[in-house]
Each structure stands twice: as structure tokens, then as C-alpha cells.
Coordinates of C-alpha atoms in Angstrom, one line a residue:
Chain R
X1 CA 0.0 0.0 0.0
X2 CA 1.5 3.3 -1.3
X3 CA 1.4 5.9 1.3
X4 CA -0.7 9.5 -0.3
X5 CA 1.7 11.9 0.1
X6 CA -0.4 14.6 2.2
X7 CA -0.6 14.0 5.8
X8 CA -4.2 15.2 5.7
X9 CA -5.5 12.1 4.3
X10 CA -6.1 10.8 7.5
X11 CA -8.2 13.3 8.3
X12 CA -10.1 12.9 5.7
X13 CA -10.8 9.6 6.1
X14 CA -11.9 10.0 9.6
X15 CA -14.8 12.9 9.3
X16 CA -15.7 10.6 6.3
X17 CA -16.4 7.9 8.0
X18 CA -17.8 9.7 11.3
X19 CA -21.4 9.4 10.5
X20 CA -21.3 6.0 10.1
X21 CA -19.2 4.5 12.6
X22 CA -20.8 6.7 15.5
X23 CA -24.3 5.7 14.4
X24 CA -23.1 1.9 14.6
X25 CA -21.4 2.3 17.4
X26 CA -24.2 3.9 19.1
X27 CA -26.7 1.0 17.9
X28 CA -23.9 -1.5 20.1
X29 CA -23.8 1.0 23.4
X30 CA -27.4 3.0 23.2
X31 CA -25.5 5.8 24.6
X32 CA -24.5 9.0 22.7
X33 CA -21.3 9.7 25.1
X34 CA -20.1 5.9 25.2
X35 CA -20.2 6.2 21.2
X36 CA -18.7 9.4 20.6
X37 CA -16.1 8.0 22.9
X38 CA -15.5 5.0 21.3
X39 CA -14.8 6.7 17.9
X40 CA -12.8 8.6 19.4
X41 CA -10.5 6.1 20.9
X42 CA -10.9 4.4 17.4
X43 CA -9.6 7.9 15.6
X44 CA -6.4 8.0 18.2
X45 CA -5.4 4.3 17.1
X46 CA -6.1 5.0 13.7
X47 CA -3.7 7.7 14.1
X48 CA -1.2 5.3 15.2
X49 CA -1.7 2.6 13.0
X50 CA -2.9 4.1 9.6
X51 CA 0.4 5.8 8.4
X52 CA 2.4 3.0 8.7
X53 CA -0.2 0.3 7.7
X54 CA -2.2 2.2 5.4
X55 CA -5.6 2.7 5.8
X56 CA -8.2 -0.1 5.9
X57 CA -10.3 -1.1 2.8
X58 CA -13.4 -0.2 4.9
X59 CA -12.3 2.8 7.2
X60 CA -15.6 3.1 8.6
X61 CA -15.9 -0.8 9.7
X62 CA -12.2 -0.4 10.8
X63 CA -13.4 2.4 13.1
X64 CA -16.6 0.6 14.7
X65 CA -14.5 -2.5 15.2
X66 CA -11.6 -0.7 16.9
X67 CA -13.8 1.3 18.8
X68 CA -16.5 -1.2 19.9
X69 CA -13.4 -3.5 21.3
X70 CA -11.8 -0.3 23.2
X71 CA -14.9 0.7 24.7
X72 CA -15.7 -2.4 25.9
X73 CA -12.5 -3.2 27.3
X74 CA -13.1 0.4 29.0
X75 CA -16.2 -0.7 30.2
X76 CA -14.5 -4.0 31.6
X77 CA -11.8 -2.1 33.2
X78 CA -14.7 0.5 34.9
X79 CA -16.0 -2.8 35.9
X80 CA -13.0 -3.8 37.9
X81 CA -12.9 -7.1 36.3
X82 CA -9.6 -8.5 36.6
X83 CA -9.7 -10.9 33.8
X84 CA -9.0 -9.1 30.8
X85 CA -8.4 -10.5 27.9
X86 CA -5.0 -10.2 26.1
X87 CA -4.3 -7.1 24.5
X88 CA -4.1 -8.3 21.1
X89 CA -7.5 -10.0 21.1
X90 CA -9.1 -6.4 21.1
X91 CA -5.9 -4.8 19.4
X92 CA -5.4 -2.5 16.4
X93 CA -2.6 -4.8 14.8
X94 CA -4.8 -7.6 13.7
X95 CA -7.3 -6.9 10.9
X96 CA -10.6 -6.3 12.0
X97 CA -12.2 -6.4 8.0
X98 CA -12.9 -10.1 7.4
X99 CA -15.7 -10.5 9.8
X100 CA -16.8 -7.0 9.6
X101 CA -18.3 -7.7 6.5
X102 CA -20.5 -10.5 7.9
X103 CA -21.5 -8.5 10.2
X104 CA -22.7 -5.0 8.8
X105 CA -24.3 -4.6 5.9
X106 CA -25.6 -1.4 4.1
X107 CA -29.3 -2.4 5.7
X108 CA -27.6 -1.7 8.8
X109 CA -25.9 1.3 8.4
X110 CA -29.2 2.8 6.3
X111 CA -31.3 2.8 10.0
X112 CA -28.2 3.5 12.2
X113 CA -27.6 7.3 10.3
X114 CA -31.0 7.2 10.0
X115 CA -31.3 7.0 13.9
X116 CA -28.1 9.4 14.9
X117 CA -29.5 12.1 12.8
X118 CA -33.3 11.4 14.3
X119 CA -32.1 11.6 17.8
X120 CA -30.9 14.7 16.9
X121 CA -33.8 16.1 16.5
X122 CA -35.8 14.5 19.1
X123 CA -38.7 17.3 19.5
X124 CA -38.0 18.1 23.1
X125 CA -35.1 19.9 22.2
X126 CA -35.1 23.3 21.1
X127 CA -34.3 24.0 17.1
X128 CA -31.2 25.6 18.3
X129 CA -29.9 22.4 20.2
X130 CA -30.8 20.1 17.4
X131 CA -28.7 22.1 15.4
X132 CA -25.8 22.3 18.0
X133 CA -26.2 18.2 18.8
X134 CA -26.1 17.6 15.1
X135 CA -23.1 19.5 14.1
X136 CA -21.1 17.7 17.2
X137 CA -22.2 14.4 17.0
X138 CA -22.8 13.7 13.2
X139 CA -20.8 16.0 11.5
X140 CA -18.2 16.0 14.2
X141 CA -17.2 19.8 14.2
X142 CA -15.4 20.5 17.3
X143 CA -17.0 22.4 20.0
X144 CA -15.5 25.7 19.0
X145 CA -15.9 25.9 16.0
X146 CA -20.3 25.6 16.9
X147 CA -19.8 28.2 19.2
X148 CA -18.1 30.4 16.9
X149 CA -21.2 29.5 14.5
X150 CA -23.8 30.6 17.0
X151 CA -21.6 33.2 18.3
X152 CA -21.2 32.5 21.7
X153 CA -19.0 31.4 24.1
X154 CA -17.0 27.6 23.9
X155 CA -18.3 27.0 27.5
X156 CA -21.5 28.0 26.5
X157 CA -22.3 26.1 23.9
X158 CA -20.3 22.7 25.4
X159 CA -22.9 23.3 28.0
X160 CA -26.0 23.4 25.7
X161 CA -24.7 20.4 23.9
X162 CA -24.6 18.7 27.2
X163 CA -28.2 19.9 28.0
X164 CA -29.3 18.5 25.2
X165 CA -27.6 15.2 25.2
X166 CA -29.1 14.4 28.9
X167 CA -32.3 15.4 27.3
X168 CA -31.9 12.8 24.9
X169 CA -31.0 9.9 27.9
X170 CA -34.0 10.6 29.6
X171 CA -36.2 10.5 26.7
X172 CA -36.9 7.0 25.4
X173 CA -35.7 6.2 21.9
X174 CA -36.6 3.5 20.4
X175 CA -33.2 1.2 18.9
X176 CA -35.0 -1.4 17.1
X177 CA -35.3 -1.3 13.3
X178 CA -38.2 1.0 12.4
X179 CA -41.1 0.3 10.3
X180 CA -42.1 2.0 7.7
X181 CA -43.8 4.5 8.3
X182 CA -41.9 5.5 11.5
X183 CA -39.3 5.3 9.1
X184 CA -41.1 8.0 7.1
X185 CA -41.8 10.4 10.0
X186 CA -38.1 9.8 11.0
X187 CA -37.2 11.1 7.5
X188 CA -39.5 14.4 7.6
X189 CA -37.7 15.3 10.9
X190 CA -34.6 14.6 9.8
X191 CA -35.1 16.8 6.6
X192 CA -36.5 19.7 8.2
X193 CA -33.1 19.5 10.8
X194 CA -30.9 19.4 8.2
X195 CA -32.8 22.6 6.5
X196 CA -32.2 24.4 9.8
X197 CA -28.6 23.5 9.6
X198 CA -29.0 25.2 6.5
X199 CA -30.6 27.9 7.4
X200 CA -28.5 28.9 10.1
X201 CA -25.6 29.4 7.4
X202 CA -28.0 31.0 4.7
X203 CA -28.0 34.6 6.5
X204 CA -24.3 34.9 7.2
X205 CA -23.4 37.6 4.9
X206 CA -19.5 36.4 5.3
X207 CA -19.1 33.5 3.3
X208 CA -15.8 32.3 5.0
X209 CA -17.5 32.9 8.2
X210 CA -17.8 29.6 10.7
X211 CA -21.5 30.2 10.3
X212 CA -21.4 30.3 6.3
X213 CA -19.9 27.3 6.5
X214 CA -23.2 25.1 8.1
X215 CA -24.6 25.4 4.8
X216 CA -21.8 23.2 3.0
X217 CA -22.6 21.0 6.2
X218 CA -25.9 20.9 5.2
X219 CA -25.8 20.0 1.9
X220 CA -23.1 17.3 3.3
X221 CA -25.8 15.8 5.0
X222 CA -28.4 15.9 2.9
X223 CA -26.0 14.0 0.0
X224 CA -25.1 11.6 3.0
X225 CA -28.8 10.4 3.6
X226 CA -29.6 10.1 -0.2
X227 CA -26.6 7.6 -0.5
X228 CA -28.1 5.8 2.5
X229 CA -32.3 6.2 0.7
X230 CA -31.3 7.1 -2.4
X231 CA -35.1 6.7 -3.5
X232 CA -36.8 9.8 -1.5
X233 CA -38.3 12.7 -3.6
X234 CA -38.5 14.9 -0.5
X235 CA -34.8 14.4 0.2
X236 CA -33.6 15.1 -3.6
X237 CA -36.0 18.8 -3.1
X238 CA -34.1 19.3 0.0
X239 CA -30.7 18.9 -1.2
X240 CA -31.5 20.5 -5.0
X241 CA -33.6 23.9 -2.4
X242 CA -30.5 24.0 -0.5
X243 CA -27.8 23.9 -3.7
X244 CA -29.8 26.7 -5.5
X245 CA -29.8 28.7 -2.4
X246 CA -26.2 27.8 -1.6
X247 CA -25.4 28.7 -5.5
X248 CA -26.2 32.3 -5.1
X249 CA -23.6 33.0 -2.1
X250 CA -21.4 35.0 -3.5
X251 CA -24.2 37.3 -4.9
X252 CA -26.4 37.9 -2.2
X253 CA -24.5 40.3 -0.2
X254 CA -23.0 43.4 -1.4
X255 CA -19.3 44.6 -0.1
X256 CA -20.9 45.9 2.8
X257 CA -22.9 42.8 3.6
X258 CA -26.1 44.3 2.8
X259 CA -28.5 41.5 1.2
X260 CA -28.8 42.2 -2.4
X261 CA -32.5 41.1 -4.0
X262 CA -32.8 38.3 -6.5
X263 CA -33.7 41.1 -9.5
X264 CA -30.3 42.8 -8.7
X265 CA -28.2 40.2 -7.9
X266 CA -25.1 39.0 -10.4
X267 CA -26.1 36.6 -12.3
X268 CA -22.5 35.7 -12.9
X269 CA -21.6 35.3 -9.7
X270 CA -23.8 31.9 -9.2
X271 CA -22.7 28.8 -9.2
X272 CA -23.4 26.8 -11.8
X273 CA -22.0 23.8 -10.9
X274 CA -24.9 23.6 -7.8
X275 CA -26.9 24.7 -10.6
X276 CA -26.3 22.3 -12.5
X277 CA -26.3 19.7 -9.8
X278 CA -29.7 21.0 -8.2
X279 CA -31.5 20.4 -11.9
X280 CA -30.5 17.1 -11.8
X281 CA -32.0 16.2 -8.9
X282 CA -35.3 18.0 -9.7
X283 CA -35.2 15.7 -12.8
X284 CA -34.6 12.6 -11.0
X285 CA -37.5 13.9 -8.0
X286 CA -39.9 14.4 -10.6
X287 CA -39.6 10.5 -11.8
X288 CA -41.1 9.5 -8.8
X289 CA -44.5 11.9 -9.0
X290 CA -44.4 11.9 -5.6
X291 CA -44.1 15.9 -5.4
X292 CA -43.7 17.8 -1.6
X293 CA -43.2 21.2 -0.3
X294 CA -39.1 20.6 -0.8
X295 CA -39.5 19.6 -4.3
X296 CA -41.9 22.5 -5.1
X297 CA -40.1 25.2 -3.7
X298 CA -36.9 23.4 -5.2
X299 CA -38.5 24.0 -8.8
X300 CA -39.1 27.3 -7.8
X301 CA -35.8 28.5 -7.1
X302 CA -34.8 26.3 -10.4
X303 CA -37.3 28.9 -12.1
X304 CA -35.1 31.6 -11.0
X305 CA -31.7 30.1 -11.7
X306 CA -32.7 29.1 -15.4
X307 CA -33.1 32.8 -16.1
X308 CA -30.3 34.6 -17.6
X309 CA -31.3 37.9 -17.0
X310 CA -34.3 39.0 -14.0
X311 CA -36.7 39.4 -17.0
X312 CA -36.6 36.1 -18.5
X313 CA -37.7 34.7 -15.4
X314 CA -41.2 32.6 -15.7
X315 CA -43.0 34.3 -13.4
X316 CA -46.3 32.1 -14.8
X317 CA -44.5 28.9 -13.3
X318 CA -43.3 30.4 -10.2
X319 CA -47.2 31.8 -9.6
X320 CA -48.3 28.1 -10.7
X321 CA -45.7 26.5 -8.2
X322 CA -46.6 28.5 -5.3
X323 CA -50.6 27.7 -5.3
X324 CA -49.2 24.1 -5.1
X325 CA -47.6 24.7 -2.6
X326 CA -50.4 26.7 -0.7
X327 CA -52.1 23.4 -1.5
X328 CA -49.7 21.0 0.7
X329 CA -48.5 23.7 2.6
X330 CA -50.8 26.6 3.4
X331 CA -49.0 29.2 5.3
X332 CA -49.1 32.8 4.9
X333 CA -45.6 33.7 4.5
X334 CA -46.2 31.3 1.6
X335 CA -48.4 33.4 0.3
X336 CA -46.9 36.6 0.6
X337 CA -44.0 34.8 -1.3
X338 CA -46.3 34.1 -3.5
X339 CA -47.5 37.9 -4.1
X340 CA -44.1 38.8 -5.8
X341 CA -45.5 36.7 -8.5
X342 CA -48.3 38.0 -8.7
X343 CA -47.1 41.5 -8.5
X344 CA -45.0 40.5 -11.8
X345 CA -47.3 39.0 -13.4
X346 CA -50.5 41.0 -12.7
X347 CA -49.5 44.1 -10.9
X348 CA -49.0 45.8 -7.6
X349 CA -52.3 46.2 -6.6
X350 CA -53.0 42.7 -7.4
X351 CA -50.4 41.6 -5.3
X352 CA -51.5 44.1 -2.6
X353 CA -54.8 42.6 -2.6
X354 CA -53.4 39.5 -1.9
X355 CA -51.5 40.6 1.4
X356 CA -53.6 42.6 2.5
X357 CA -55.7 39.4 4.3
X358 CA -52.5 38.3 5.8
X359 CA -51.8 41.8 7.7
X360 CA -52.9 40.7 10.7
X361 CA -51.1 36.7 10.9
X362 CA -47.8 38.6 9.6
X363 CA -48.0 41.9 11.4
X364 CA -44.9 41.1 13.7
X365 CA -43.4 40.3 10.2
X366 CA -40.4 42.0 9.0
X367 CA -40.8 41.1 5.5
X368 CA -44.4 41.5 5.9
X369 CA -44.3 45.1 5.9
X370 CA -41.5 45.8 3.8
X371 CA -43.3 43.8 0.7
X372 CA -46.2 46.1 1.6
X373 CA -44.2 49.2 1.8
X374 CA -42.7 48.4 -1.6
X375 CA -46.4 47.8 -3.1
X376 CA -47.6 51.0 -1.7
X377 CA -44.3 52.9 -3.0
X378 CA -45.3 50.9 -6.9
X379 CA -48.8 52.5 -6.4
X380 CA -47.5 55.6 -5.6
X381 CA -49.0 55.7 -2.2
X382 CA -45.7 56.9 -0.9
X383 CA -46.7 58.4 3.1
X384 CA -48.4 54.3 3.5
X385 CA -45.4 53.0 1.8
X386 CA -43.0 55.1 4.3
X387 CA -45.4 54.0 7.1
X388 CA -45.1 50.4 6.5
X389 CA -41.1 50.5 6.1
X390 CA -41.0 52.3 9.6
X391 CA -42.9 48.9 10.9
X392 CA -40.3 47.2 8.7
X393 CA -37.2 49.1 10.2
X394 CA -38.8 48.0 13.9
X395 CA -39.0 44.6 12.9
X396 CA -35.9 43.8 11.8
X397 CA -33.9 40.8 12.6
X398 CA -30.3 42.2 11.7
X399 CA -29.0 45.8 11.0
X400 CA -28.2 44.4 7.4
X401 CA -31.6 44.3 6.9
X402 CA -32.8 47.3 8.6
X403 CA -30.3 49.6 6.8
X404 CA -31.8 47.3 3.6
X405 CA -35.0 49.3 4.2
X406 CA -33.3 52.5 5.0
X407 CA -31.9 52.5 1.0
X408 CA -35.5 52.0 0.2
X409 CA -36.5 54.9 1.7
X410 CA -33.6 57.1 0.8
X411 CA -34.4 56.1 -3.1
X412 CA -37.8 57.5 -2.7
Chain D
X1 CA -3.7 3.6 -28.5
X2 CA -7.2 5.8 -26.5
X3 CA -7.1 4.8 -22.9
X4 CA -9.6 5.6 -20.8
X5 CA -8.7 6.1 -17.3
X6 CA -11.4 5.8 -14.3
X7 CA -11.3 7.8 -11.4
X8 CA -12.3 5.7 -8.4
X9 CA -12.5 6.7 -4.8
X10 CA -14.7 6.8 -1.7
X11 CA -17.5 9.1 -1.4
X12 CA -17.5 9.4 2.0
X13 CA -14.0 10.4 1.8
X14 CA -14.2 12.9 -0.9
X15 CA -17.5 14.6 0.2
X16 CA -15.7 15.4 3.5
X17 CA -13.7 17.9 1.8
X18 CA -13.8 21.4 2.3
X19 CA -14.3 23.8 -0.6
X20 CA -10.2 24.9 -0.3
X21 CA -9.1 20.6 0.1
X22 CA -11.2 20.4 -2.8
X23 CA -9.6 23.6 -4.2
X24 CA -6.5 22.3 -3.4
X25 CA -7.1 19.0 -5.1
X26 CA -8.1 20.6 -8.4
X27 CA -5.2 22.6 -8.5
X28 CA -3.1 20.1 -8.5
X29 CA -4.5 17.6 -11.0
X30 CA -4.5 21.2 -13.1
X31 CA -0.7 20.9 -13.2
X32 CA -0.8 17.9 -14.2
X33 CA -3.6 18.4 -16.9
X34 CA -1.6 21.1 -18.6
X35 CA 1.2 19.2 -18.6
X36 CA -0.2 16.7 -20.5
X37 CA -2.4 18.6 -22.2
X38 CA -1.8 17.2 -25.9
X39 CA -2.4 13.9 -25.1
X40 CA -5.8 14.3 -22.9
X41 CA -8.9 13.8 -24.7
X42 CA -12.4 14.7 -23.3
X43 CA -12.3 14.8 -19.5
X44 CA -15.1 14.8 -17.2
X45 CA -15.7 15.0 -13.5
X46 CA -18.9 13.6 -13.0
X47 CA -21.7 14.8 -10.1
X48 CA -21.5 12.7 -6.7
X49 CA -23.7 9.7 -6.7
X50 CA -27.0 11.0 -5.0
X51 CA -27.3 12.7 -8.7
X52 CA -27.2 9.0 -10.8
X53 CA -30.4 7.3 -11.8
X54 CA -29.4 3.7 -13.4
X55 CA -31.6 1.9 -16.3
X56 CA -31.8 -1.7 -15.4
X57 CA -32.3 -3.4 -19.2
X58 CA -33.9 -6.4 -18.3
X59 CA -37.3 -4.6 -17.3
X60 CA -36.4 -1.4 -17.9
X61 CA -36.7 -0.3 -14.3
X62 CA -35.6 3.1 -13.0
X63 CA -33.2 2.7 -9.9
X64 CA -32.1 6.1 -7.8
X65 CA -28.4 5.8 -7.4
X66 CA -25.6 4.5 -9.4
X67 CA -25.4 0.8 -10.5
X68 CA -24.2 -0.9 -7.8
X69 CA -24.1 -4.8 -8.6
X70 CA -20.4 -6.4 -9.1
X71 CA -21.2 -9.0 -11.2
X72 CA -21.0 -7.1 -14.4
X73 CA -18.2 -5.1 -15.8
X74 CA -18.0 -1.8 -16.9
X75 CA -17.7 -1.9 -20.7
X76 CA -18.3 1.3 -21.7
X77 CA -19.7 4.9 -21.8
X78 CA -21.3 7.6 -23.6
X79 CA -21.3 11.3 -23.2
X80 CA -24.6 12.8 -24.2
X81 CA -25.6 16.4 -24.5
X82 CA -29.3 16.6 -23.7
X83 CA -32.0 18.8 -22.3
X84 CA -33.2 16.4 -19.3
X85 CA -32.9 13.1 -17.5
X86 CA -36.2 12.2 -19.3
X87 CA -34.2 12.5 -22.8
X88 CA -31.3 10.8 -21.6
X89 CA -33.3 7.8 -20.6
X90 CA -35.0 7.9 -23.8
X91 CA -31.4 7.6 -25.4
X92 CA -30.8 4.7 -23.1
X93 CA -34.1 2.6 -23.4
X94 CA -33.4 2.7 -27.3
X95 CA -29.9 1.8 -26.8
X96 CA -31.3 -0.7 -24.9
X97 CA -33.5 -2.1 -27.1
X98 CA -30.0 -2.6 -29.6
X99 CA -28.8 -4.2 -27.1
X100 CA -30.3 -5.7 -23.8
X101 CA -28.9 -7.1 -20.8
X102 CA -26.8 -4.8 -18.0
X103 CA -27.7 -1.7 -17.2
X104 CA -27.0 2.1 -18.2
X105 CA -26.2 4.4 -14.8
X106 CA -26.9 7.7 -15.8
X107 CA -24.9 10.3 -13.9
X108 CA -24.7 14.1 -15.3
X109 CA -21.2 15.3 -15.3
X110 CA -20.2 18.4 -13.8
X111 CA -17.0 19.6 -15.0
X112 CA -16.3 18.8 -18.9
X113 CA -13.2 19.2 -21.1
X114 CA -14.3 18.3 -24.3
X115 CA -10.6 18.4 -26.1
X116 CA -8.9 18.1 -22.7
X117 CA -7.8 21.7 -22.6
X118 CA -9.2 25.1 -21.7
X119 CA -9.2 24.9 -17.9
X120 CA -9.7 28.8 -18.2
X121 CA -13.5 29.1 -18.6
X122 CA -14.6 27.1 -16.0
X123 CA -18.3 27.7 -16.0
X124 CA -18.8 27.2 -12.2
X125 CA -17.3 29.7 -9.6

């Protein structure tokens, strides 16, 4: 075995196979710190043993192996059982591979990520610690690096991890292979984690920021869980959504980190590899005529990246697209999404209509009002459109997008 | 002599690069690219795996996922410039009809060379 010449490799290897050898080794232990222990041990011997060995054909099986025997022997020696057995029966120098295989199969593995990720998002934890367990556990991004995500302090966040994986202990999950329709509902909540992931990455104007980065993590994920179930529609929306999102990074900010709007944004600047990769997985979705809120607004977002220029865009589809997804997925911010279609394709005041019913579900709502306020400002109802970007301004979630609203009013 | 060489490595390994490692990794096939650039033909890096639907001939089944049975061998390939998946299967059913038995994995590709050369105008970035 020829050694790669870049010491990194290892590395590689090992968040690789993370996912997978944690979610196995948590099946054998039913205990998130025994496993994340485990691998760890694992990851120290394979430190040892890789770069003058090579690495194993199956890194991952190597890892659950390794780590399985060292926890157990841990668990022996907590014990206080004398009779240990001989350190090269649970050694790294033998090869653990040839009965690996027997053992785990790709069945196995499927429902063990499935599981890790689920457990992650067990619903008595708050999104923010989902997010935080996930990111540790699955992904296995050190502690800091989280809390420099979530901008707070290293303590802080080791501590909410720690909440949250007590939570998790206490609450009863279930290790036995899952039917198939708790397979499904495990799936949903899994998706909509992994979204939040994204989502906490999606409003970092810096796109070298720690934050910035849970997006890539995301979309990691998501590609993760499709080689596990590569046959689920919902899955292939999620991870084409979160690509044309991701694709637009370098567009959506200006120098200052203001958000730039879709219409103004540089075309140029996307990325058309995610592009490209996004379409493809709408095509292969839409095999399966099994459509869902991801794959719809998935093929609205493809609507927007197929057009060259803010003019070409098929504002008839996107209008089409959206009343689907009022269908499956009523909510108003839906439909005030919605309204910008209709505001293309039929007018302000048409659109205006629209919102108007929503004003009082989405009056603590920055976009809310500053949609309305730009309405108003197309109708030339300019004190009402000033009014309604003043409740805008209050509502903001970041200066970026208050001072977003101030260059709306400026222009006026 | 045309040789085709096949790139083969581990997903799980290659996914858990950064954007810069995979920078970094680019860069260096690069230099080796240009300098054989007169004897590379088309090149092609193709789209991770979540992005492959394979045909399965014998009944024409659509499978998510690249083909992933051993017991045939890979014999070889076809680089088709198409609207859709839908036309690319329609491609490979008649191809299929020509000649049955295997299976066609249909994976778009995301970086192409077409004469081996002009690195410069990478579409993506």
C-alpha cells in the first residue's frame, strides 16, 4: 500500500467515516457519550496505526471494530474485572475487515444514520440544540468551531450540547429497526433539521465565516442520507432547495454585507455547478410523481436560476408552483411569497390585494411590511409605503436588513 | 492507442472535503492536466452519486443511485448532450433495445473538457 503523500488524508478519512461509525457504534452502546467516545479512541489508534499500515479497505468498519473493542474493554476495566483478555485480542494490529463484513451490511448502516441524525432532532429539544447536537455528533465539528457559529462562548455552547444530550438519555428512543412508516416520520424530521442547519448558514453575509460554512454541512448531509435512501423525492428537493440557495452566495451580499435582492443580484456570480447539480435532482424527483413542499419550492428556485437575466424569469410557473404549494403547505408567508409573482405577473395592486388578508397573521413580520411598503411605494401611495417601512425598520432581525430598508427609503 | 482512465475513490472520503481541500485537489490535478495537455482527450468530473439514476435493461426499471451490482463489468460509456434526465433515458431505453442485458447508470457530469484543454472558462465559480 503506497502511502498519499499529504498528511491530511487521515483526516479525511476519519470525518468521512464519522457518520457512520458513531451511528453503529451507538446501535452496540445505546449511549450517545459511550459512542462518541469510542470513535474517538478508534480515531487515536487509527492515528497510530494508519500511516504506517495504510488505511483499511473499509475505514468506517475499521473504526466501529476498533472502537467497539476499546470501549468495551473500557467498560470491563470501569468494571473492575480482573480478567482481561490479552491485549491483542481487542488490538489494532490484527485486521478487523474479514468479519466486519458478515456483520454489517448497508441495511444496517441505512437505519443506524437514520437513527443518529433522528435523535438529533428528538422534539423536546429546542431547534437551536438540534442544530448544536447535530453538528457535534454527526458532523463532528469541534465544540468551537459551533460556538463560533452561533456566536457564543466555547463553554456555553459545550454546555448546551450537554443539556441537550441528557435530554436525549432521559427521553426513550426506540433502537429497534423502524417500520415503515416511522421510518417515514423519522425522515421528515430529519429533513427539516438538516434545512435548519442550513438555514443557520444562509443569513451569514461572510461567506468564510464559521457560520457560512453550516450550509456546506448541510448540503453534506443531505448527499449523506440520499446515499443511505437514495429513492426519496423529498430528500432530492431538499438537497436540489438548498444547492440553488447555496449557488447564489457569492451574490447575495454586497461589499458591505447588505442583502442584495434576486432582480439585482449577479447573475454571474452563481454557481453553476450547484446549478447544474440542483437540476439534476429535480429531474430525478420528478420521476417519482411523488411531489412535496421541498420539491416545489426546489423548482421554484430552479425557475429563477434558469433565467439569464431577472426578465426572463417565468413568473407564470413560479405563480403556478406557489398555489401548489399553498395546497400542501398553506401558510401565509407562503403566500406573501407568493404575491411577488403576482405582482410581476399581474400588478401591484393585485399583489396588494393579496397581502392585504394576511396583515394581521404577519404583522410582527419584517418582510411582511416591507413587501407592503414596496407595493404602496409601486402604487404611488408613498406616506403608507413610508409607514409600512418604519414597521419594517422595527422589525428587523439584523441591522443588514434594517439599513436594507433604510436604501429603500432614501431612493424615494 | 485511446485509454480511458477511471477515477475511483470513496465518497464518504471525498464529500468530507472542504471547498479549499477540494480547491487544493483541483489545482493540483491542473498541473498535471496542462502538462499533459496534448495527449488528454475529453475529461469529465462527473456529479456525486446522490445525482445518478441507473436503467436496469432487463425490465427497464428506473433505480435512484448509481449501478451498484459487481457481477457485471463496466464496458463502456457515452457522453450525451441533452435537455433532461427524461431524454437521456429515452437515449438509453433505445440503446437498450440494440442491445439488452446490463444496465446504463446515468450520472450528469459536472465539469467537462471536451478536447482536454481550456481549464480557463470554468463555467462554475
Amino acid at each position: 500500500m503506497t502511502r498519499a503523500p499529504d498528511p491530511s488524508w487521515i483526516e479525511a478519512r476519519l470525518v468521512g467515516a464519522r457518520p457512520q461509525a458513531v451511528a453503529a457504534l451507538l446501535r452496540y452502546f445505546r449511549d450517545l457519550d459511550l459512542a462518541e467516545e469510542a470513535f474517538q479512541e478508534a480515531c487515536l489508534r487509527a492515528l497510530r496505526s494508519w500511516p504506517q499500515n495504510g488505511p483499511p479497505r473499509d475505514c468506517a468498519g475499521w473504526l466501529i471494530m476498533v472502537g467497539r473493542n476499546a470501549a468495551l474493554d473500557h467498560i470491563r476495566r470501569r468494571a473492575k474485572l480482573t480478567d482481561l483478555p490479552p491485549e491483542d485480542a481487542l488490538s489494532d494490529h490484527g485486521e478487523p475487515e474479514p468479519d466486519m463484513a458478515e456483520r454489517l451490511d448497508a441495511a444496517d448502516y441505512r437505519d443506524d444514520i437514520l437513527r443518529l441524525l433522528f435523535i438529533c432532532c428528538h422534539p423536546d429539544l429546542p431547534a437551536t440544540q438540534q442544530i448544536a447536537l447535530a453538528l457535534r455528533v454527526v458532523s463532528g465539528l469541534p465544540v468551537a468551531r459551533i460556538a463560533a457559529a452561533f456566536v457564543v462562548g466555547e463553554r456555553a455552547m459545550e454546555q448546551r450540547i450537554t443539556r441537550a444530550k441528557r435530554r436525549i438519555a432521559q427521553a426513550d428512543v426506540p433502537f429497534e429497526t423502524p417500520g415503515p412508516l416511522e421510518r417515514a416520520e423519522r425522515f421528515a424530521s430529519v429533513a427539516a433539521m438538516i434545512y435548519l442547519v442550513f438555514n443557520e448558514g444562509y443569513t451569514d453575509a461572510n461567506p468564510a465565516s464559521e457560520r457560512a460554512a453550516l450550509c456546506g454541512e448541510a448540503i453534506r448531509l443531505a448527499r449523506l442520507m440520499l446515499r443511505m435512501f437514495p429513492s426519496e423525492p423529498e430528500m432530492m428537493g431538499l438537497l436540489a432547495l438548498m444547492l440553488l440557495q447555496h449557488s447564489r452566495q457569492k451574490a447575495r451580499f454586497d461589499g458591505a454585507g447588505l442583502p442584495i435582492l434576486l432582480e439585482d443580484q449577479d447573475r454571474k456570480l452563481w454557481n453553476r455547478h450547484m446549478i447544474a447539480e440542483s437540476l439534476a435532482m429535480i429531474d430525478k424527483a420528478m420521476l417519482h410523481h411523488r411531489p412535496g413542499p421541498y420539491q416545489i419550492q426546489a423548482a421554484i428556485a430552479a425557475l429563477h436560476a434558469r433565467a439569464q437575466t431577472p426578465e426572463e424569469t417565468d413568473w407564470a410557473g413560479i405563480d403556478q408552483l406557489y398555489e401548489a404549494l399553498e395546497q400542501r403547505a398553506p401558510s401565509p408567508v407562503v403566500s406573501l411569497n407568493r404575491a411577488v409573482a403576482v405582482s410581476k405577473l399581474h400588478g401591484p395592486q393585485a399583489a396588494l390585494d393579496m397581502i392585504e388578508p394576511l396583515s394581521e397573521r404577519l404583522d410582527g413580520y419584517f418582510y411582511f411590511h416591507g413587501m407592503r411598503g414596496a407595493l404602496l411605494e409601486k402604487l404611488g401611495r408613498n406616506a403608507e409605503a413610508r409607514d409600512a417601512f418604519g414597521h419594517a425598520i422595527a422589525l428587523a432581525n439584523t441591522p443588514a436588513e434594517a439599513a436594507h430598508i433604510r436604501q429603500h427609503l432614501d431612493r424615494m | 492507442m485511446l485509454y480511458t482512465l477511471l477515477c475511483y475513490n470513496d465518497e464518504a472520503i471525498t464529500s468530507a472535503w472542504t471547498d479549499e481541500e477540494d480547491a487544493a485537489v483541483m489545482a493540483r490535478l491542473d498541473v498535471v492536466h496542462r502538462k499533459w495537455a496534448d495527449k488528454f482527450q475529453p475529461m469529465a468530473r462527473l456529479m456525486p452519486t446522490s445525482a445518478a439514476t441507473t436503467l436496469r435493461k432487463r425490465d427497464g426499471e428506473i433505480l435512484d443511485g448509481p449501478y451498484a451490482e459487481t457481477k457485471e463489468q463496466l464496458l463502456g460509456f457515452y457522453v450525451v448532450d441533452v435537455e433532461d434526465l427524461e431524454m437521456a433515458l429515452h437515449i438509453a431505453r433505445d440503446l437498450t433495445e440494440a442491445n439488452p442485458g446490463g444496465a446504463y447508470e446515468l450520472r450528469p457530469i459536472m465539469i467537462y473538457y471536451p478536447n482536454g484543454k481550456a481549464v480557463e472558462n470554468d463555467p462554475g465559480t
